[in-house]
CSV table of C-alpha atoms in Angstrom, one decimal:
chain,number,residue,atom,x,y,z
A,1,MET,CA,-13.2,25.8,25.3
A,2,SER,CA,-12.5,28.2,28.0
A,3,ALA,CA,-14.3,27.9,30.9
A,4,GLU,CA,-13.1,31.1,33.2
A,5,PRO,CA,-15.5,32.6,35.4
A,6,THR,CA,-17.4,35.4,35.0
A,7,ALA,CA,-18.0,38.2,37.8
A,8,LYS,CA,-21.4,39.1,36.3
A,9,GLN,CA,-23.9,36.6,36.0
A,10,SER,CA,-26.9,36.8,33.1
A,11,ASP,CA,-30.3,37.9,33.9
A,12,SER,CA,-31.1,33.8,34.1
A,13,THR,CA,-29.4,33.6,37.1
A,14,GLU,CA,-31.1,36.5,39.0
A,15,ALA,CA,-32.0,35.6,42.3
A,16,GLN,CA,-34.3,32.9,42.6
A,17,PRO,CA,-35.8,30.3,45.7
A,18,VAL,CA,-33.4,27.3,45.6
A,19,LYS,CA,-34.7,24.0,46.5
A,20,VAL,CA,-32.4,22.5,49.2
A,21,MET,CA,-31.3,18.9,48.7
A,22,ASP,CA,-32.0,16.8,51.9
A,23,LYS,CA,-28.7,16.5,53.8
A,24,ASP,CA,-27.9,13.0,53.6
A,25,GLU,CA,-28.0,13.5,49.6
A,26,LEU,CA,-25.8,16.1,49.5
A,27,ALA,CA,-23.3,14.5,51.4
A,28,ARG,CA,-23.6,11.7,49.5
A,29,LEU,CA,-22.8,13.7,46.4
A,30,TYR,CA,-19.8,15.6,47.9
A,31,GLU,CA,-18.6,11.9,49.0
A,32,GLU,CA,-18.4,10.9,45.5
A,33,ASN,CA,-16.8,13.9,44.4
A,34,ASP,CA,-14.0,13.8,47.1
A,35,PHE,CA,-13.7,10.0,46.1
A,36,TRP,CA,-12.6,10.9,42.8
A,37,GLU,CA,-9.9,11.9,40.8
A,38,VAL,CA,-8.7,12.1,37.1
A,39,ASN,CA,-6.9,8.7,36.4
A,40,THR,CA,-3.5,8.9,34.9
A,41,GLY,CA,-3.3,5.6,34.2
A,42,GLY,CA,-1.9,4.5,37.5
A,43,SER,CA,-4.9,3.0,39.0
A,44,THR,CA,-8.2,2.0,37.6
A,45,LEU,CA,-11.1,4.1,36.8
A,46,HIS,CA,-14.1,3.3,38.0
A,47,ALA,CA,-16.8,5.6,36.5
A,48,LYS,CA,-20.5,6.3,37.8
A,49,ARG,CA,-23.2,4.7,36.1
A,50,MET,CA,-26.4,6.9,35.6
A,51,GLY,CA,-29.4,6.8,33.7
A,52,GLY,CA,-30.7,9.3,31.2
A,53,ARG,CA,-31.5,9.8,28.1
A,54,PHE,CA,-28.1,9.5,26.1
A,55,ARG,CA,-27.4,6.6,28.5
A,56,ASN,CA,-30.2,4.7,26.8
A,57,PHE,CA,-29.4,6.1,23.5
A,58,LYS,CA,-25.6,4.5,23.8
A,59,TYR,CA,-27.7,1.2,25.0
A,60,LEU,CA,-29.1,1.6,21.7
A,61,THR,CA,-26.3,2.3,19.3
A,62,SER,CA,-24.6,-0.2,21.1
A,63,SER,CA,-26.9,-3.0,20.3
A,64,VAL,CA,-25.3,-2.1,16.5
A,65,TRP,CA,-22.3,-4.7,17.5
A,66,LEU,CA,-25.2,-7.4,18.1
A,67,VAL,CA,-24.3,-8.3,14.1
A,68,LEU,CA,-20.9,-9.4,15.0
A,69,PHE,CA,-22.4,-12.2,17.1
A,70,ILE,CA,-25.3,-12.9,14.8
A,71,GLY,CA,-23.8,-12.5,11.6
A,72,PRO,CA,-22.3,-15.4,10.8
A,73,TRP,CA,-24.9,-17.6,11.7
A,74,LEU,CA,-27.5,-16.3,9.1
A,75,GLN,CA,-28.6,-18.6,6.2
A,76,TRP,CA,-29.7,-17.4,3.2
A,77,ASP,CA,-30.4,-19.8,0.1
A,78,ASP,CA,-28.5,-23.0,2.4
A,79,ARG,CA,-25.1,-20.9,2.6
A,80,GLN,CA,-23.9,-18.7,5.1
A,81,ALA,CA,-25.6,-15.4,4.3
A,82,MET,CA,-21.9,-13.1,5.4
A,83,LEU,CA,-19.1,-14.9,4.6
A,84,PHE,CA,-15.7,-13.1,3.6
A,85,ASP,CA,-13.7,-16.1,2.2
A,86,ILE,CA,-10.4,-14.7,1.5
A,87,PRO,CA,-8.6,-17.9,0.6
A,88,ALA,CA,-11.3,-18.3,-2.4
A,89,ARG,CA,-11.3,-14.8,-2.7
A,90,GLN,CA,-15.1,-14.4,-2.6
A,91,PHE,CA,-17.4,-12.4,-0.4
A,92,HIS,CA,-20.6,-14.0,0.2
A,93,ILE,CA,-23.2,-11.1,1.0
A,94,PHE,CA,-27.0,-12.4,1.2
A,95,GLY,CA,-27.4,-14.0,-2.2
A,96,MET,CA,-24.5,-11.7,-3.9
A,97,THR,CA,-20.9,-13.1,-4.6
A,98,PHE,CA,-18.5,-10.4,-5.0
A,99,LEU,CA,-14.7,-11.4,-6.7
A,100,PRO,CA,-11.5,-9.8,-6.7
A,101,GLN,CA,-13.0,-8.0,-10.0
A,102,ASP,CA,-15.9,-5.9,-8.0
A,103,ILE,CA,-12.7,-4.6,-5.5
A,104,TRP,CA,-13.6,-1.2,-6.7
A,105,MET,CA,-17.0,-1.7,-4.7
A,106,PHE,CA,-15.3,-2.1,-1.5
A,107,THR,CA,-13.1,0.7,-1.9
A,108,PHE,CA,-15.9,3.3,-2.3
A,109,VAL,CA,-17.1,1.6,1.1
A,110,MET,CA,-14.1,2.0,2.8
A,111,GLY,CA,-14.1,5.5,1.5
A,112,PHE,CA,-17.6,6.3,2.4
A,113,PHE,CA,-17.1,5.2,5.8
A,114,ALA,CA,-13.9,7.1,6.1
A,115,VAL,CA,-15.5,10.4,4.8
A,116,LEU,CA,-18.6,9.9,7.2
A,117,LEU,CA,-16.0,9.7,10.2
A,118,ALA,CA,-14.7,12.6,9.0
A,119,VAL,CA,-18.6,14.8,8.7
A,120,SER,CA,-19.8,13.3,12.0
A,121,THR,CA,-16.5,14.6,13.5
A,122,ALA,CA,-16.7,18.0,12.0
A,123,VAL,CA,-20.4,18.1,12.9
A,124,ALA,CA,-20.6,16.4,16.7
A,125,GLY,CA,-17.0,15.7,17.5
A,126,ARG,CA,-16.3,12.3,18.3
A,127,VAL,CA,-19.8,11.1,18.2
A,128,PHE,CA,-18.1,7.7,16.7
A,129,CYS,CA,-16.3,7.1,19.8
A,130,GLY,CA,-18.9,7.7,22.3
A,131,PHE,CA,-21.7,5.6,20.6
A,132,PHE,CA,-20.6,3.4,18.0
A,133,CYS,CA,-16.4,2.9,19.0
A,134,PHE,CA,-16.1,-1.0,19.6
A,135,GLN,CA,-13.5,-0.4,22.3
A,136,THR,CA,-16.1,2.1,24.1
A,137,VAL,CA,-19.0,-0.8,23.6
A,138,TRP,CA,-16.8,-3.4,25.3
A,139,THR,CA,-15.5,-1.5,28.1
A,140,ASP,CA,-19.0,-0.6,28.7
A,141,VAL,CA,-20.3,-4.2,28.7
A,142,TYR,CA,-17.3,-4.7,31.1
A,143,THR,CA,-17.5,-2.3,33.5
A,144,TRP,CA,-21.7,-3.3,33.8
A,145,ILE,CA,-20.8,-6.9,34.8
A,146,GLU,CA,-18.1,-5.7,37.3
A,147,GLU,CA,-20.9,-2.9,39.1
A,148,LYS,CA,-23.3,-6.2,39.1
A,149,LEU,CA,-20.6,-8.0,41.1
A,150,GLU,CA,-18.7,-5.5,42.9
A,151,GLY,CA,-21.1,-2.8,43.3
A,152,SER,CA,-21.1,1.1,43.0
A,153,HIS,CA,-18.3,2.8,42.1
A,154,ILE,CA,-17.1,3.6,45.3
A,155,GLN,CA,-17.5,0.4,46.7
A,156,ARG,CA,-15.6,-1.0,43.8
A,157,ARG,CA,-12.6,1.9,44.8
A,158,LYS,CA,-12.9,0.3,48.2
A,159,LEU,CA,-12.7,-3.2,47.4
A,160,GLU,CA,-9.6,-2.8,45.4
A,161,LYS,CA,-7.8,-1.3,48.7
A,162,ALA,CA,-9.4,-4.1,51.0
A,163,PRO,CA,-7.4,-6.9,51.7
A,164,TRP,CA,-7.9,-10.2,50.0
A,165,ASN,CA,-10.4,-12.4,51.4
A,166,ALA,CA,-12.8,-15.4,50.1
A,167,THR,CA,-15.5,-12.4,49.1
A,168,LYS,CA,-13.0,-10.2,47.1
A,169,ILE,CA,-11.5,-13.9,45.6
A,170,ARG,CA,-15.3,-15.0,44.8
A,171,LYS,CA,-16.3,-11.9,43.0
A,172,LYS,CA,-12.7,-10.9,41.2
A,173,VAL,CA,-13.0,-14.9,40.0
A,174,ILE,CA,-16.7,-14.6,38.6
A,175,LYS,CA,-15.9,-11.5,37.1
A,176,HIS,CA,-12.6,-12.6,35.0
A,177,VAL,CA,-14.5,-15.9,34.0
A,178,LEU,CA,-17.0,-13.7,32.5
A,179,TRP,CA,-15.1,-11.4,31.0
A,180,LEU,CA,-13.1,-14.3,29.2
A,181,ALA,CA,-16.5,-15.9,28.4
A,182,ILE,CA,-17.2,-12.7,26.1
A,183,ALA,CA,-13.6,-12.4,24.7
A,184,VAL,CA,-13.9,-15.7,23.7
A,185,LEU,CA,-17.0,-15.1,22.1
A,186,THR,CA,-15.8,-12.2,20.6
A,187,GLY,CA,-12.8,-13.8,19.1
A,188,TYR,CA,-14.6,-17.0,17.6
A,189,SER,CA,-17.3,-14.5,15.8
A,190,PHE,CA,-15.1,-12.5,14.4
A,191,ALA,CA,-13.0,-15.2,13.1
A,192,ALA,CA,-16.3,-17.1,11.9
A,193,TRP,CA,-17.0,-14.2,9.3
A,194,PHE,CA,-14.3,-15.4,7.2
A,195,THR,CA,-15.1,-19.4,7.3
A,196,ASP,CA,-18.0,-21.2,7.9
A,197,ALA,CA,-19.3,-20.7,11.1
A,198,ARG,CA,-20.7,-23.9,11.9
A,199,ASP,CA,-17.6,-26.3,10.7
A,200,LEU,CA,-15.1,-23.7,12.6
A,201,LEU,CA,-17.0,-24.5,15.9
A,202,SER,CA,-17.2,-28.4,15.2
A,203,ARG,CA,-13.5,-28.5,14.1
A,204,MET,CA,-12.3,-26.2,17.1
A,205,LEU,CA,-14.4,-28.1,19.8
A,206,ASP,CA,-12.8,-31.8,18.7
A,207,PHE,CA,-9.6,-29.9,18.1
A,208,THR,CA,-8.9,-30.4,14.4
A,209,ALA,CA,-9.0,-26.6,13.2
A,210,HIS,CA,-6.0,-25.3,12.0
A,211,PRO,CA,-3.4,-23.6,13.8
A,212,ILE,CA,-4.2,-20.2,12.1
A,213,SER,CA,-7.7,-20.4,13.7
A,214,TYR,CA,-6.9,-20.9,16.8
A,215,GLY,CA,-4.2,-18.1,16.9
A,216,ILE,CA,-7.0,-15.7,14.9
A,217,VAL,CA,-9.4,-16.4,18.0
A,218,GLY,CA,-6.7,-16.4,20.6
A,219,ALA,CA,-5.5,-12.9,19.4
A,220,PHE,CA,-9.2,-11.3,19.5
A,221,THR,CA,-9.7,-13.1,22.9
A,222,LEU,CA,-6.4,-11.5,24.4
A,223,GLY,CA,-7.3,-8.1,22.8
A,224,THR,CA,-10.9,-8.0,23.6
A,225,TYR,CA,-10.1,-9.1,27.5
A,226,VAL,CA,-6.5,-6.9,28.3
A,227,LEU,CA,-8.1,-3.8,26.2
A,228,ALA,CA,-11.5,-3.6,27.4
A,229,GLY,CA,-11.1,-5.2,31.0
A,230,PHE,CA,-7.8,-3.6,32.0
A,231,MET,CA,-6.5,-0.7,29.9
A,232,ARG,CA,-10.2,0.8,28.9
A,233,GLU,CA,-9.8,5.1,29.0
A,234,GLN,CA,-6.3,4.3,28.4
A,235,VAL,CA,-6.8,3.2,25.1
A,236,CYS,CA,-8.3,6.2,24.1
A,237,PHE,CA,-6.0,8.4,25.4
A,238,TRP,CA,-2.8,6.8,24.2
A,239,LEU,CA,-3.3,4.3,21.2
A,240,CYS,CA,-6.2,5.6,19.3
A,241,PRO,CA,-4.8,7.5,16.4
A,242,TYR,CA,-8.2,9.2,16.1
A,243,ALA,CA,-7.9,11.1,20.0
A,244,ARG,CA,-4.7,13.0,18.1
A,245,ILE,CA,-6.2,14.0,14.8
A,246,GLN,CA,-9.7,15.0,16.1
A,247,GLY,CA,-8.5,18.9,16.9
A,248,VAL,CA,-7.8,19.7,13.4
A,249,MET,CA,-11.1,18.1,12.5
A,250,MET,CA,-13.3,20.4,14.4
A,251,ASP,CA,-14.2,24.0,14.4
A,252,ASP,CA,-16.1,26.3,16.6
A,253,ASN,CA,-19.2,25.2,15.3
A,254,SER,CA,-19.0,21.6,16.0
A,255,ILE,CA,-21.5,20.9,18.3
A,256,VAL,CA,-20.0,18.8,21.2
A,257,PRO,CA,-21.2,18.5,25.1
A,258,SER,CA,-19.8,22.2,26.6
A,259,TYR,CA,-20.0,23.7,29.8
A,260,ASP,CA,-21.9,27.0,30.0
A,261,TYR,CA,-19.3,28.3,32.4
A,262,LYS,CA,-21.2,31.8,31.9
A,263,ARG,CA,-23.9,30.2,33.6
A,264,GLY,CA,-21.9,28.4,35.7
A,265,GLU,CA,-19.4,30.3,37.1
A,266,PRO,CA,-18.7,31.1,39.7
A,267,ARG,CA,-19.3,27.6,41.2
A,268,GLY,CA,-20.1,26.9,44.8
A,269,LYS,CA,-20.8,23.8,46.9
A,270,LEU,CA,-24.9,24.1,47.4
A,271,LYS,CA,-25.6,24.7,51.2
A,272,LYS,CA,-28.6,24.5,53.2
A,273,ASN,CA,-31.1,26.9,53.1
A,274,SER,CA,-28.6,29.1,50.8
A,275,ALA,CA,-30.3,31.5,48.2
A,276,GLY,CA,-29.2,34.6,46.3
A,277,ASN,CA,-26.9,35.5,43.1
A,278,ASP,CA,-23.5,35.3,44.4
A,279,LYS,CA,-22.7,31.8,43.1
A,280,GLY,CA,-23.6,30.4,39.5
A,281,ASP,CA,-25.7,27.2,38.8
A,282,CYS,CA,-22.9,24.5,39.0
A,283,ILE,CA,-22.9,23.6,42.6
A,284,ASP,CA,-19.4,21.5,42.2
A,285,CYS,CA,-20.6,18.3,43.2
A,286,GLY,CA,-18.5,16.5,40.7
A,287,GLN,CA,-21.1,14.1,39.0
A,288,CYS,CA,-20.1,15.4,35.3
A,289,VAL,CA,-16.7,14.2,36.4
A,290,ALA,CA,-18.2,11.0,38.3
A,291,VAL,CA,-20.0,9.5,35.4
A,292,CYS,CA,-17.1,10.1,32.8
A,293,PRO,CA,-15.8,7.1,31.2
A,294,THR,CA,-12.2,8.5,30.7
A,295,GLY,CA,-12.1,10.8,33.4
A,296,VAL,CA,-12.1,14.1,32.3
A,297,ASP,CA,-13.7,17.1,33.6
A,298,ILE,CA,-16.0,19.0,30.7
A,299,ARG,CA,-15.9,21.7,32.8
A,300,LYS,CA,-12.5,22.6,32.0
A,301,GLY,CA,-13.4,22.8,28.0
A,302,GLN,CA,-13.2,19.9,25.2
A,303,GLN,CA,-10.2,17.9,25.9
A,304,GLU,CA,-8.2,15.2,24.0
A,305,GLY,CA,-9.8,12.4,26.5
A,306,CYS,CA,-13.4,13.3,25.6
A,307,ILE,CA,-15.2,11.4,23.6
A,308,THR,CA,-18.7,13.1,23.5
A,309,CYS,CA,-20.4,10.1,24.8
A,310,ALA,CA,-23.1,12.9,26.6
A,311,LEU,CA,-22.9,10.7,29.9
A,312,CYS,CA,-22.2,14.2,32.0
A,313,ILE,CA,-25.3,15.9,30.5
A,314,ASP,CA,-27.5,13.3,31.7
A,315,ALA,CA,-25.9,13.6,35.2
A,316,CYS,CA,-25.5,17.5,35.5
A,317,ASP,CA,-29.4,17.5,34.4
A,318,GLN,CA,-30.6,15.2,37.0
A,319,ILE,CA,-28.8,17.5,39.4
A,320,MET,CA,-30.3,20.9,37.9
A,321,ASP,CA,-34.0,18.9,38.4
A,322,LYS,CA,-32.6,18.3,42.0
A,323,ILE,CA,-32.0,22.1,43.0
A,324,ASP,CA,-34.6,23.3,40.6
A,325,LYS,CA,-32.6,24.7,38.1
A,326,PRO,CA,-33.0,24.7,34.2
A,327,ARG,CA,-31.3,21.9,32.5
A,328,GLY,CA,-28.6,22.2,29.8
A,329,LEU,CA,-25.7,23.5,32.1
A,330,ILE,CA,-23.9,20.9,30.1
A,331,ARG,CA,-25.2,20.5,27.0
A,332,TYR,CA,-24.4,19.9,23.1
A,333,ALA,CA,-23.4,23.0,21.7
A,334,SER,CA,-20.8,24.8,20.0
A,335,GLU,CA,-17.7,27.1,20.7
A,336,ASN,CA,-19.5,30.0,18.9
A,337,GLU,CA,-23.0,29.3,21.1
A,338,ILE,CA,-21.3,29.2,24.5
A,339,ALA,CA,-18.5,31.5,24.0
A,340,ARG,CA,-19.8,34.2,21.6
A,341,ASP,CA,-23.7,33.9,22.2
A,342,GLN,CA,-23.7,33.4,18.0
A,343,LYS,CA,-25.6,31.0,16.0
A,344,THR,CA,-24.2,27.4,15.1
A,345,LYS,CA,-23.7,27.4,11.6
A,346,LEU,CA,-24.2,23.9,10.5
A,347,ILE,CA,-24.1,23.9,6.9
A,348,ARG,CA,-20.7,25.1,5.9
A,349,PRO,CA,-17.8,24.4,3.4
A,350,ARG,CA,-16.3,21.7,4.8
A,351,VAL,CA,-19.4,19.9,5.6
A,352,LEU,CA,-20.7,20.7,2.2
A,353,MET,CA,-17.6,19.3,0.9
A,354,TYR,CA,-17.8,16.1,3.0
A,355,ALA,CA,-21.9,15.6,2.4
A,356,THR,CA,-21.1,15.5,-1.3
A,357,THR,CA,-18.6,13.3,-1.6
A,358,ILE,CA,-20.8,10.6,0.5
A,359,LEU,CA,-23.6,11.6,-1.8
A,360,LEU,CA,-21.2,10.4,-5.3
A,361,PHE,CA,-19.9,7.7,-2.9
A,362,VAL,CA,-23.7,6.2,-2.3
A,363,THR,CA,-24.8,7.4,-6.0
A,364,TYR,CA,-21.7,5.4,-7.6
A,365,LEU,CA,-22.2,2.3,-5.0
A,366,ALA,CA,-25.6,2.2,-5.8
A,367,TYR,CA,-25.6,2.1,-9.7
A,368,GLY,CA,-22.9,-0.2,-9.6
A,369,LEU,CA,-25.5,-2.9,-7.2
A,370,VAL,CA,-28.2,-2.2,-9.7
A,371,THR,CA,-26.3,-2.6,-13.1
A,372,ARG,CA,-24.8,-5.6,-11.3
A,373,SER,CA,-24.8,-8.8,-13.5
A,374,ASN,CA,-24.0,-12.5,-12.6
A,375,LEU,CA,-21.8,-12.7,-15.1
A,376,GLU,CA,-18.8,-10.4,-16.5
A,377,LEU,CA,-16.9,-10.9,-19.5
A,378,ASN,CA,-13.7,-10.4,-21.0
A,379,VAL,CA,-12.7,-10.9,-24.7
A,380,VAL,CA,-8.7,-11.4,-25.7
A,381,HIS,CA,-8.2,-11.2,-29.5
A,382,ASP,CA,-5.7,-13.4,-31.3
A,383,ARG,CA,-2.9,-11.1,-32.7
A,384,THR,CA,-0.6,-14.0,-33.8
A,385,PRO,CA,-2.0,-13.8,-36.6
A,386,MET,CA,-4.7,-11.2,-36.6
A,387,PHE,CA,-6.8,-12.9,-39.4
A,388,VAL,CA,-6.5,-16.0,-41.2
A,389,MET,CA,-8.1,-16.4,-44.8
A,390,GLN,CA,-9.9,-19.3,-45.7
A,391,SER,CA,-9.6,-21.0,-49.1
A,392,ASN,CA,-13.2,-20.3,-49.9
A,393,GLY,CA,-12.3,-16.7,-49.2
A,394,ASP,CA,-13.5,-16.3,-45.9
A,395,ILE,CA,-11.8,-14.6,-43.0
A,396,GLN,CA,-11.6,-16.2,-39.6
A,397,ASN,CA,-10.6,-14.3,-36.4
A,398,LYS,CA,-9.7,-16.4,-33.3
A,399,TYR,CA,-10.5,-14.8,-29.7
A,400,VAL,CA,-10.5,-16.1,-26.3
A,401,ILE,CA,-12.9,-14.9,-24.1
A,402,LYS,CA,-13.1,-15.7,-20.5
A,403,ILE,CA,-16.2,-15.7,-18.7
A,404,ILE,CA,-16.8,-15.3,-14.6
A,405,ASN,CA,-19.4,-17.1,-13.2
A,406,LYS,CA,-20.6,-14.7,-10.0
A,407,THR,CA,-23.5,-17.2,-8.8
A,408,THR,CA,-22.7,-20.3,-6.7
A,409,ASP,CA,-23.9,-22.6,-9.5
A,410,ILE,CA,-22.8,-23.7,-12.8
A,411,LEU,CA,-24.6,-21.9,-15.0
A,412,PRO,CA,-24.5,-23.5,-19.2
A,413,ILE,CA,-23.6,-20.5,-21.2
A,414,GLU,CA,-24.8,-19.3,-24.6
A,415,VAL,CA,-22.5,-16.9,-26.7
A,416,LYS,CA,-23.7,-14.4,-29.5
A,417,LEU,CA,-22.5,-11.8,-31.5
A,418,LYS,CA,-23.7,-8.6,-33.2
A,419,GLY,CA,-21.9,-6.2,-35.2
A,420,LEU,CA,-20.5,-8.6,-38.2
A,421,GLU,CA,-23.5,-9.4,-40.6
A,422,GLY,CA,-23.6,-13.7,-41.9
A,423,ALA,CA,-20.4,-14.5,-39.3
A,424,GLU,CA,-20.1,-17.9,-37.7
A,425,ILE,CA,-18.9,-18.8,-34.5
A,426,THR,CA,-17.4,-22.2,-33.2
A,427,LEU,CA,-16.6,-22.8,-29.8
A,428,ASP,CA,-13.9,-24.8,-28.1
A,429,PRO,CA,-15.6,-26.3,-26.1
A,430,ALA,CA,-18.7,-26.6,-28.0
A,431,VAL,CA,-20.5,-26.9,-24.7
A,432,ILE,CA,-19.9,-24.4,-22.1
A,433,GLU,CA,-20.6,-24.4,-18.5
A,434,ALA,CA,-19.2,-21.6,-16.4
A,435,LYS,CA,-18.2,-22.9,-13.2
A,436,PRO,CA,-19.2,-20.7,-10.0
A,437,SER,CA,-16.8,-18.1,-8.8
A,438,VAL,CA,-13.8,-18.9,-11.4
A,439,VAL,CA,-13.2,-17.6,-14.5
A,440,THR,CA,-14.1,-20.4,-17.2
A,441,PRO,CA,-12.1,-19.2,-20.5
A,442,VAL,CA,-13.3,-20.2,-24.1
A,443,ARG,CA,-11.7,-20.4,-27.6
A,444,VAL,CA,-13.7,-18.6,-30.1
A,445,PHE,CA,-13.3,-18.7,-33.9
A,446,VAL,CA,-15.4,-15.9,-35.9
A,447,ARG,CA,-15.6,-16.7,-39.6
A,448,ALA,CA,-17.4,-14.4,-41.6
A,449,PRO,CA,-17.7,-13.8,-45.7
A,450,ARG,CA,-14.9,-11.4,-47.1
A,451,SER,CA,-18.2,-9.5,-48.3
A,452,ALA,CA,-19.5,-8.6,-44.8
A,453,PHE,CA,-16.5,-6.1,-44.7
A,454,LYS,CA,-16.7,-2.0,-44.7
A,455,GLU,CA,-13.2,-1.7,-43.0
A,456,GLN,CA,-10.1,-3.5,-42.2
A,457,LEU,CA,-11.2,-3.4,-38.5
A,458,GLN,CA,-14.6,-4.0,-37.6
A,459,ASP,CA,-16.3,-3.4,-34.2
A,460,ILE,CA,-18.4,-6.5,-32.9
A,461,THR,CA,-19.6,-7.1,-29.5
A,462,PHE,CA,-19.7,-10.5,-28.0
A,463,GLU,CA,-22.7,-11.3,-25.5
A,464,VAL,CA,-22.8,-14.1,-23.2
A,465,TYR,CA,-25.7,-15.1,-21.0
A,466,PRO,CA,-27.2,-18.3,-18.7
A,467,LYS,CA,-28.8,-20.8,-21.5
A,468,GLY,CA,-32.2,-18.9,-21.8
A,469,LYS,CA,-32.0,-15.8,-19.9
A,470,PRO,CA,-30.5,-13.5,-22.3
A,471,GLU,CA,-32.0,-11.2,-20.4
A,472,GLN,CA,-29.0,-11.6,-17.9
A,473,ALA,CA,-26.3,-11.2,-20.9
A,474,ALA,CA,-22.9,-9.7,-20.2
A,475,SER,CA,-21.1,-7.9,-23.3
A,476,HIS,CA,-17.4,-6.8,-24.2
A,477,ASP,CA,-16.7,-5.0,-27.2
A,478,SER,CA,-13.7,-6.4,-29.6
A,479,ILE,CA,-12.9,-5.9,-33.5
A,480,PHE,CA,-12.8,-8.4,-36.2
A,481,ALA,CA,-9.9,-7.8,-38.6
A,482,GLY,CA,-9.1,-8.5,-42.3
A,483,PRO,CA,-7.2,-7.7,-45.3
A,484,ARG,CA,-6.9,-4.0,-46.7
A,485,ARG,CA,-9.8,-3.3,-48.7
């Protein structure tokens, strides 16, 4: 988005009485601006932390990640509520067991989130990065700890340049111990989603866990510690592929944090006892840059480093309040609104296409969950031979039925046949007990009188259900073969 100044100011910037800041307050603002420089990776970026509505919203959305730590400890029917048991090829989610046969559901779940990311970018830019991204959230937590121990962003810069002494060592040691503790907790919590959380903790503490467990926890511990503690915004600039493709996913109607250069330019520092309309509303205090976690200047337009966290909006609104100017110099707006004074079109072909795709994903997933059975049945007809003629003239076909039990209990199974009048079923074994989360094969012999035949290949349906619970039946269509009539 262009940020070129305009010589002529709008009617909203006509001469008005200006509320003059306190001299010390002005000095502090400009001192912070002088301290600030955009980081290109050669030094640590220390962003200023300010309150505001978007900062509060960021805290709220960040709390979504608490599920990472809480999830493995939740219980459901004497089992870990959420367990992704990859070695056993089973996913357990609040009493439902998903097997490899249910992989289509996870494909649609991943597709749903991929399209959701695309539509959110088209509508509101990198809103995921600003409020939900793992890297952004953990970096924010790490810098919050850093601020509590080392002081404001200015104090932290000064501490970095200060010589090593007892105070500096104490602060740095405490900070890194806390960082490592969070990293270890993060690594363990991630691993606990894939095995029994309590058992894993016990085995890791007495050093009997599998080396792979230690490797996974160690890798995520190191990754969290390095990425959130040291690389920070450099991950957004150089490692994240999303930053590279966001430009083609946005358009002139995407609503992102934007600087209203028509109102703000020409900018200039606010001077004591000054009034008039020779300057725009931007007083060049630099607070929008100081609070940016990636160090970009939003006044230069949308940039690769902008994660649309809107913290610059909070900072600018507070300055506008102090100098008695209306809020919104920096606000969520589109290129069409800022540059062309056109109304933003939220409903447009791209957004409609994404929304329709999401609706289809959600509908299909909801249908799959509602119609999902605890049993799944597959039937294989024996083709060598297709049928056997009995001595009394009856026809016999052989099948192998494969029953998949998606519950965590052993189920006694009953088998029923539909579509062939007078047919008799013989099971091998005679009593079927479907073990949980595995395939139970059963040989089935179906015998029918020749008089029951209407065609050479007769359509039939097998049904299996837990004993005494026919409403939970799973069915599969097959054929019954006989001689030519």
